[in-house]
PDB file of C-alpha atoms in Angstrom:
ATOM      1  CA  UNK A   1     -13.789 -28.618  42.152  1.00  0.00           C
ATOM      2  CA  UNK A   2     -13.650 -25.128  43.652  1.00  0.00           C
ATOM      3  CA  UNK A   3     -10.180 -24.084  44.763  1.00  0.00           C
ATOM      4  CA  UNK A   4      -8.951 -20.981  46.589  1.00  0.00           C
ATOM      5  CA  UNK A   5      -5.306 -20.076  45.972  1.00  0.00           C
ATOM      6  CA  UNK A   6      -3.633 -17.445  48.144  1.00  0.00           C
ATOM      7  CA  UNK A   7      -0.851 -15.027  47.183  1.00  0.00           C
ATOM      8  CA  UNK A   8      -1.044 -15.515  43.424  1.00  0.00           C
ATOM      9  CA  UNK A   9       0.235 -11.948  43.177  1.00  0.00           C
ATOM     10  CA  UNK A  10       2.908 -10.468  45.439  1.00  0.00           C
ATOM     11  CA  UNK A  11       2.488  -7.188  47.302  1.00  0.00           C
ATOM     12  CA  UNK A  12       4.788  -5.484  44.798  1.00  0.00           C
ATOM     13  CA  UNK A  13       2.764  -6.810  41.861  1.00  0.00           C
ATOM     14  CA  UNK A  14      -0.506  -5.710  43.467  1.00  0.00           C
ATOM     15  CA  UNK A  15       0.863  -2.235  44.179  1.00  0.00           C
ATOM     16  CA  UNK A  16       2.124  -1.996  40.615  1.00  0.00           C
ATOM     17  CA  UNK A  17      -1.229  -3.076  39.134  1.00  0.00           C
ATOM     18  CA  UNK A  18      -3.305  -0.816  41.366  1.00  0.00           C
ATOM     19  CA  UNK A  19      -1.106   2.171  40.546  1.00  0.00           C
ATOM     20  CA  UNK A  20      -1.818   1.466  36.872  1.00  0.00           C
ATOM     21  CA  UNK A  21      -5.557   1.163  37.475  1.00  0.00           C
ATOM     22  CA  UNK A  22      -5.872   4.346  39.525  1.00  0.00           C
ATOM     23  CA  UNK A  23      -6.289   6.627  36.511  1.00  0.00           C
ATOM     24  CA  UNK A  24      -7.046   4.044  33.819  1.00  0.00           C
ATOM     25  CA  UNK A  25     -10.040   4.143  31.476  1.00  0.00           C
ATOM     26  CA  UNK A  26     -12.909   1.819  32.395  1.00  0.00           C
ATOM     27  CA  UNK A  27     -15.861   1.103  30.094  1.00  0.00           C
ATOM     28  CA  UNK A  28     -19.280  -0.541  30.397  1.00  0.00           C
ATOM     29  CA  UNK A  29     -18.845  -4.226  31.283  1.00  0.00           C
ATOM     30  CA  UNK A  30     -21.790  -5.268  29.118  1.00  0.00           C
ATOM     31  CA  UNK A  31     -19.591  -5.174  25.997  1.00  0.00           C
ATOM     32  CA  UNK A  32     -18.125  -8.595  26.846  1.00  0.00           C
ATOM     33  CA  UNK A  33     -21.278 -10.233  28.207  1.00  0.00           C
ATOM     34  CA  UNK A  34     -23.410 -12.806  26.395  1.00  0.00           C
ATOM     35  CA  UNK A  35     -26.863 -11.727  25.253  1.00  0.00           C
ATOM     36  CA  UNK A  36     -28.582 -13.055  28.386  1.00  0.00           C
ATOM     37  CA  UNK A  37     -25.839 -11.935  30.798  1.00  0.00           C
ATOM     38  CA  UNK A  38     -26.092  -8.335  29.560  1.00  0.00           C
ATOM     39  CA  UNK A  39     -29.438  -8.106  31.334  1.00  0.00           C
ATOM     40  CA  UNK A  40     -27.876  -8.811  34.753  1.00  0.00           C
ATOM     41  CA  UNK A  41     -24.376  -7.337  34.379  1.00  0.00           C
ATOM     42  CA  UNK A  42     -23.785  -3.950  35.973  1.00  0.00           C
ATOM     43  CA  UNK A  43     -20.081  -3.147  36.271  1.00  0.00           C
ATOM     44  CA  UNK A  44     -17.201  -1.562  34.392  1.00  0.00           C
ATOM     45  CA  UNK A  45     -13.991  -3.037  33.029  1.00  0.00           C
ATOM     46  CA  UNK A  46     -10.587  -1.826  31.954  1.00  0.00           C
ATOM     47  CA  UNK A  47     -10.727  -0.763  28.330  1.00  0.00           C
ATOM     48  CA  UNK A  48      -8.961  -3.202  26.017  1.00  0.00           C
ATOM     49  CA  UNK A  49      -7.567  -0.133  24.246  1.00  0.00           C
ATOM     50  CA  UNK A  50      -6.027   1.343  27.396  1.00  0.00           C
ATOM     51  CA  UNK A  51      -2.226   1.437  27.336  1.00  0.00           C
ATOM     52  CA  UNK A  52      -2.163  -0.175  30.775  1.00  0.00           C
ATOM     53  CA  UNK A  53      -4.224  -3.224  29.808  1.00  0.00           C
ATOM     54  CA  UNK A  54      -1.442  -5.180  28.125  1.00  0.00           C
ATOM     55  CA  UNK A  55       0.960  -4.582  31.023  1.00  0.00           C
ATOM     56  CA  UNK A  56      -1.558  -5.643  33.687  1.00  0.00           C
ATOM     57  CA  UNK A  57      -2.523  -8.765  31.752  1.00  0.00           C
ATOM     58  CA  UNK A  58       1.153  -9.670  31.276  1.00  0.00           C
ATOM     59  CA  UNK A  59       1.894  -9.432  35.012  1.00  0.00           C
ATOM     60  CA  UNK A  60      -1.056 -11.664  35.890  1.00  0.00           C
ATOM     61  CA  UNK A  61      -0.358 -14.163  33.089  1.00  0.00           C
ATOM     62  CA  UNK A  62       3.225 -14.596  34.296  1.00  0.00           C
ATOM     63  CA  UNK A  63       2.032 -15.071  37.882  1.00  0.00           C
ATOM     64  CA  UNK A  64      -0.354 -17.826  36.749  1.00  0.00           C
ATOM     65  CA  UNK A  65       2.413 -19.495  34.756  1.00  0.00           C
ATOM     66  CA  UNK A  66       4.638 -19.506  37.849  1.00  0.00           C
ATOM     67  CA  UNK A  67       1.960 -20.734  40.242  1.00  0.00           C
ATOM     68  CA  UNK A  68       2.410 -24.472  40.606  1.00  0.00           C
ATOM     69  CA  UNK A  69      -0.933 -25.004  42.372  1.00  0.00           C
ATOM     70  CA  UNK A  70      -2.862 -23.294  39.569  1.00  0.00           C
ATOM     71  CA  UNK A  71      -0.998 -25.253  36.902  1.00  0.00           C
ATOM     72  CA  UNK A  72      -1.565 -28.605  38.641  1.00  0.00           C
ATOM     73  CA  UNK A  73      -5.252 -28.014  39.348  1.00  0.00           C
ATOM     74  CA  UNK A  74      -6.247 -26.422  36.045  1.00  0.00           C
ATOM     75  CA  UNK A  75      -3.910 -27.990  33.443  1.00  0.00           C
ATOM     76  CA  UNK A  76      -4.318 -24.859  31.278  1.00  0.00           C
ATOM     77  CA  UNK A  77      -4.166 -25.199  27.517  1.00  0.00           C
ATOM     78  CA  UNK A  78      -5.631 -21.782  26.611  1.00  0.00           C
ATOM     79  CA  UNK A  79      -6.310 -18.819  28.893  1.00  0.00           C
ATOM     80  CA  UNK A  80      -8.536 -16.036  27.575  1.00  0.00           C
ATOM     81  CA  UNK A  81      -7.195 -12.470  27.835  1.00  0.00           C
ATOM     82  CA  UNK A  82      -8.095 -11.305  31.317  1.00  0.00           C
ATOM     83  CA  UNK A  83     -10.854  -8.803  31.997  1.00  0.00           C
ATOM     84  CA  UNK A  84     -10.081  -6.334  34.778  1.00  0.00           C
ATOM     85  CA  UNK A  85     -13.443  -5.571  36.339  1.00  0.00           C
ATOM     86  CA  UNK A  86     -14.516  -2.785  38.657  1.00  0.00           C
ATOM     87  CA  UNK A  87     -17.614  -2.733  40.855  1.00  0.00           C
ATOM     88  CA  UNK A  88     -18.475   0.537  42.584  1.00  0.00           C
ATOM     89  CA  UNK A  89     -21.315   1.203  45.003  1.00  0.00           C
ATOM     90  CA  UNK A  90     -24.586  -0.225  43.673  1.00  0.00           C
ATOM     91  CA  UNK A  91     -22.951  -2.417  41.014  1.00  0.00           C
ATOM     92  CA  UNK A  92     -23.436  -6.188  40.725  1.00  0.00           C
ATOM     93  CA  UNK A  93     -23.450  -9.132  38.328  1.00  0.00           C
ATOM     94  CA  UNK A  94     -26.575 -11.254  38.569  1.00  0.00           C
ATOM     95  CA  UNK A  95     -26.744 -15.044  38.361  1.00  0.00           C
ATOM     96  CA  UNK A  96     -25.361 -16.413  35.094  1.00  0.00           C
ATOM     97  CA  UNK A  97     -23.371 -19.250  33.551  1.00  0.00           C
ATOM     98  CA  UNK A  98     -20.331 -18.399  31.447  1.00  0.00           C
ATOM     99  CA  UNK A  99     -20.511 -18.967  27.697  1.00  0.00           C
ATOM    100  CA  UNK A 100     -19.400 -22.457  26.686  1.00  0.00           C
ATOM    101  CA  UNK A 101     -17.573 -21.168  23.608  1.00  0.00           C
ATOM    102  CA  UNK A 102     -15.464 -17.997  23.630  1.00  0.00           C
ATOM    103  CA  UNK A 103     -13.054 -16.251  21.321  1.00  0.00           C
ATOM    104  CA  UNK A 104     -14.867 -15.357  18.092  1.00  0.00           C
ATOM    105  CA  UNK A 105     -12.668 -16.350  15.130  1.00  0.00           C
ATOM    106  CA  UNK A 106     -10.329 -18.333  17.412  1.00  0.00           C
ATOM    107  CA  UNK A 107     -12.804 -20.132  19.652  1.00  0.00           C
ATOM    108  CA  UNK A 108     -12.000 -22.011  22.830  1.00  0.00           C
ATOM    109  CA  UNK A 109     -14.130 -24.070  25.189  1.00  0.00           C
ATOM    110  CA  UNK A 110     -14.549 -22.630  28.687  1.00  0.00           C
ATOM    111  CA  UNK A 111     -13.851 -25.380  31.217  1.00  0.00           C
ATOM    112  CA  UNK A 112     -12.695 -23.325  34.198  1.00  0.00           C
ATOM    113  CA  UNK A 113     -13.357 -19.777  35.361  1.00  0.00           C
ATOM    114  CA  UNK A 114     -11.335 -17.783  37.852  1.00  0.00           C
ATOM    115  CA  UNK A 115     -11.616 -14.572  39.825  1.00  0.00           C
ATOM    116  CA  UNK A 116      -8.402 -12.967  41.070  1.00  0.00           C
ATOM    117  CA  UNK A 117      -9.032 -10.299  43.720  1.00  0.00           C
ATOM    118  CA  UNK A 118      -6.918  -7.163  43.226  1.00  0.00           C
ATOM    119  CA  UNK A 119      -7.800  -5.109  46.288  1.00  0.00           C
ATOM    120  CA  UNK A 120      -8.449  -5.771  49.965  1.00  0.00           C
ATOM    121  CA  UNK A 121     -11.918  -6.897  51.095  1.00  0.00           C
ATOM    122  CA  UNK A 122     -11.669  -4.049  53.618  1.00  0.00           C
ATOM    123  CA  UNK A 123     -11.935  -1.628  50.684  1.00  0.00           C
ATOM    124  CA  UNK A 124     -15.565  -2.497  49.986  1.00  0.00           C
ATOM    125  CA  UNK A 125     -18.736  -3.941  51.493  1.00  0.00           C
ATOM    126  CA  UNK A 126     -20.695  -6.656  49.693  1.00  0.00           C
ATOM    127  CA  UNK A 127     -19.236  -7.763  46.355  1.00  0.00           C
ATOM    128  CA  UNK A 128     -18.710 -11.431  47.211  1.00  0.00           C
ATOM    129  CA  UNK A 129     -18.375 -13.984  44.436  1.00  0.00           C
ATOM    130  CA  UNK A 130     -21.343 -16.301  45.025  1.00  0.00           C
ATOM    131  CA  UNK A 131     -21.219 -19.780  43.471  1.00  0.00           C
ATOM    132  CA  UNK A 132     -24.197 -22.142  43.394  1.00  0.00           C
ATOM    133  CA  UNK A 133     -23.095 -25.608  44.537  1.00  0.00           C
ATOM    134  CA  UNK A 134     -24.750 -28.864  45.574  1.00  0.00           C
ATOM    135  CA  UNK A 135     -24.458 -27.589  49.161  1.00  0.00           C
ATOM    136  CA  UNK A 136     -26.164 -24.299  48.331  1.00  0.00           C
ATOM    137  CA  UNK A 137     -24.641 -20.918  47.610  1.00  0.00           C
ATOM    138  CA  UNK A 138     -21.051 -20.384  48.744  1.00  0.00           C
ATOM    139  CA  UNK A 139     -19.597 -16.886  49.159  1.00  0.00           C
ATOM    140  CA  UNK A 140     -15.984 -15.991  48.358  1.00  0.00           C
ATOM    141  CA  UNK A 141     -14.289 -12.702  49.200  1.00  0.00           C
ATOM    142  CA  UNK A 142     -10.537 -13.223  49.385  1.00  0.00           C
ATOM    143  CA  UNK A 143      -7.607 -11.066  50.359  1.00  0.00           C
ATOM    144  CA  UNK A 144      -5.908  -9.122  47.564  1.00  0.00           C
ATOM    145  CA  UNK A 145      -3.822 -11.499  45.455  1.00  0.00           C
ATOM    146  CA  UNK A 146      -6.064 -14.476  46.222  1.00  0.00           C
ATOM    147  CA  UNK A 147      -7.908 -16.346  43.492  1.00  0.00           C
ATOM    148  CA  UNK A 148     -11.002 -18.553  43.273  1.00  0.00           C
ATOM    149  CA  UNK A 149     -10.911 -21.250  40.576  1.00  0.00           C
ATOM    150  CA  UNK A 150     -14.229 -22.918  39.731  1.00  0.00           C
ATOM    151  CA  UNK A 151     -15.969 -24.865  36.936  1.00  0.00           C
ATOM    152  CA  UNK A 152     -17.384 -22.656  34.190  1.00  0.00           C
ATOM    153  CA  UNK A 153     -20.489 -24.850  34.265  1.00  0.00           C
ATOM    154  CA  UNK A 154     -21.634 -23.358  37.577  1.00  0.00           C
ATOM    155  CA  UNK A 155     -24.290 -20.732  38.115  1.00  0.00           C
ATOM    156  CA  UNK A 156     -22.593 -17.791  39.869  1.00  0.00           C
ATOM    157  CA  UNK A 157     -22.941 -14.076  40.564  1.00  0.00           C
ATOM    158  CA  UNK A 158     -21.261 -11.082  42.165  1.00  0.00           C
ATOM    159  CA  UNK A 159     -23.257  -9.655  45.059  1.00  0.00           C
ATOM    160  CA  UNK A 160     -24.039  -5.947  45.044  1.00  0.00           C
ATOM    161  CA  UNK A 161     -21.249  -3.702  46.305  1.00  0.00           C
ATOM    162  CA  UNK A 162     -22.873  -1.546  48.962  1.00  0.00           C
ATOM    163  CA  UNK A 163     -19.849   0.616  49.734  1.00  0.00           C
ATOM    164  CA  UNK A 164     -16.405   1.206  48.226  1.00  0.00           C
ATOM    165  CA  UNK A 165     -14.845  -0.311  45.116  1.00  0.00           C
ATOM    166  CA  UNK A 166     -14.088  -3.949  44.186  1.00  0.00           C
ATOM    167  CA  UNK A 167     -11.333  -4.693  41.653  1.00  0.00           C
ATOM    168  CA  UNK A 168     -10.746  -8.157  40.215  1.00  0.00           C
ATOM    169  CA  UNK A 169      -9.304  -9.944  37.202  1.00  0.00           C
ATOM    170  CA  UNK A 170     -11.480 -12.625  35.637  1.00  0.00           C
ATOM    171  CA  UNK A 171     -10.837 -15.085  32.843  1.00  0.00           C
ATOM    172  CA  UNK A 172     -11.606 -18.532  31.465  1.00  0.00           C
ATOM    173  CA  UNK A 173      -9.476 -21.565  30.698  1.00  0.00           C
ATOM    174  CA  UNK A 174      -9.660 -24.433  28.265  1.00  0.00           C
ATOM    175  CA  UNK A 175      -7.943 -27.279  30.048  1.00  0.00           C
ATOM    176  CA  UNK A 176      -5.827 -30.040  28.554  1.00  0.00           C
ATOM    177  CA  UNK A 177      -8.070 -32.320  30.657  1.00  0.00           C
ATOM    178  CA  UNK A 178     -11.694 -31.644  29.778  1.00  0.00           C
ATOM    179  CA  UNK A 179     -13.464 -33.682  32.472  1.00  0.00           C
ATOM    180  CA  UNK A 180     -13.660 -32.007  35.887  1.00  0.00           C
ATOM    181  CA  UNK A 181     -13.518 -35.336  37.756  1.00  0.00           C
ATOM    182  CA  UNK A 182     -10.427 -36.441  35.858  1.00  0.00           C
ATOM    183  CA  UNK A 183      -8.749 -33.104  36.643  1.00  0.00           C
ATOM    184  CA  UNK A 184      -9.511 -33.583  40.321  1.00  0.00           C
ATOM    185  CA  UNK A 185      -8.062 -37.105  40.334  1.00  0.00           C
ATOM    186  CA  UNK A 186      -4.897 -35.846  38.646  1.00  0.00           C
ATOM    187  CA  UNK A 187      -4.627 -32.952  41.087  1.00  0.00           C
ATOM    188  CA  UNK A 188      -5.055 -35.226  44.118  1.00  0.00           C
ATOM    189  CA  UNK A 189      -2.502 -37.683  42.784  1.00  0.00           C
ATOM    190  CA  UNK A 190      -0.020 -34.905  42.005  1.00  0.00           C
ATOM    191  CA  UNK A 191      -0.490 -33.497  45.527  1.00  0.00           C
ATOM    192  CA  UNK A 192       0.155 -36.962  46.996  1.00  0.00           C
ATOM    193  CA  UNK A 193       3.223 -37.441  44.795  1.00  0.00           C
ATOM    194  CA  UNK A 194       4.716 -34.129  45.894  1.00  0.00           C
ATOM    195  CA  UNK A 195       4.028 -34.845  49.577  1.00  0.00           C
ATOM    196  CA  UNK A 196       5.656 -38.282  49.309  1.00  0.00           C
ATOM    197  CA  UNK A 197       8.772 -36.826  47.704  1.00  0.00           C
ATOM    198  CA  UNK A 198       9.157 -34.048  50.273  1.00  0.00           C
ATOM    199  CA  UNK A 199       8.692 -36.464  53.185  1.00  0.00           C
ATOM    200  CA  UNK A 200      10.538 -39.574  52.004  1.00  0.00           C
ATOM    201  CA  UNK A 201      12.515 -38.577  48.899  1.00  0.00           C
ATOM    202  CA  UNK A 202      12.638 -40.612  45.693  1.00  0.00           C
ATOM    203  CA  UNK A 203      11.401 -44.002  46.840  1.00  0.00           C
ATOM    204  CA  UNK A 204       9.952 -46.961  44.956  1.00  0.00           C
ATOM    205  CA  UNK A 205       6.498 -45.865  46.113  1.00  0.00           C
ATOM    206  CA  UNK A 206       7.093 -42.356  44.766  1.00  0.00           C
ATOM    207  CA  UNK A 207       8.145 -43.817  41.411  1.00  0.00           C
ATOM    208  CA  UNK A 208       4.866 -45.770  41.187  1.00  0.00           C
ATOM    209  CA  UNK A 209       2.833 -42.672  42.043  1.00  0.00           C
ATOM    210  CA  UNK A 210       4.771 -40.615  39.469  1.00  0.00           C
ATOM    211  CA  UNK A 211       4.291 -43.299  36.806  1.00  0.00           C
ATOM    212  CA  UNK A 212       0.570 -43.524  37.511  1.00  0.00           C
ATOM    213  CA  UNK A 213       0.164 -39.749  37.342  1.00  0.00           C
ATOM    214  CA  UNK A 214       2.033 -39.554  34.020  1.00  0.00           C
ATOM    215  CA  UNK A 215       0.068 -42.446  32.514  1.00  0.00           C
ATOM    216  CA  UNK A 216      -3.284 -40.970  33.550  1.00  0.00           C
ATOM    217  CA  UNK A 217      -2.217 -37.715  31.907  1.00  0.00           C
ATOM    218  CA  UNK A 218      -1.487 -39.661  28.711  1.00  0.00           C
ATOM    219  CA  UNK A 219      -4.924 -41.305  28.943  1.00  0.00           C
ATOM    220  CA  UNK A 220      -6.949 -38.137  29.553  1.00  0.00           C
ATOM    221  CA  UNK A 221      -5.039 -35.237  28.052  1.00  0.00           C
ATOM    222  CA  UNK A 222      -6.284 -33.541  24.848  1.00  0.00           C
ATOM    223  CA  UNK A 223      -3.664 -31.794  22.713  1.00  0.00           C
TER     224      UNK A 223
END
């Protein structure tokens, strides 16, 4: 399931983050790439040692925690520390699949990847997130504060930025629900449950939907 979520970050949060990033230290993005991805990765990223990094990550982490759509769709158990990436003119990230295991001494399985756009698409040309799907390549270039959530199993790339600068936060999630199809069923059922409640209130039908959702969570969740 590929999901686009708008307004993950507010205008104030985006302004705050971009003011931090304006003079921050960025380093070669290859330092966090797998051995094969290093050959196709050409970007920079906010230094993990920069004083701003912790603050920016904290703002985004809290926004994800508060975003009900993200929580329902992803069922996050572990979220890797976010990488704040920068693509300037001529930079790109070639086709690759994210590492299945991440975290070194404290490893986690990557089930879901996400890209959170931090500046306006009017600020740069090119730079779309391109995901290979059964329907062919799909391009994503969202407004600032918008996020694309997609399976880590996919082949994907960032198209070359031909003008301007692209800023984005990327990370990976180990979900409480490992199977992508099970996550989608749970998400659809949760969406239906919420719609029923808002339209009809707490009815007998809502109670059945809520019970089914909870019991499927018990069946599929990994703690």
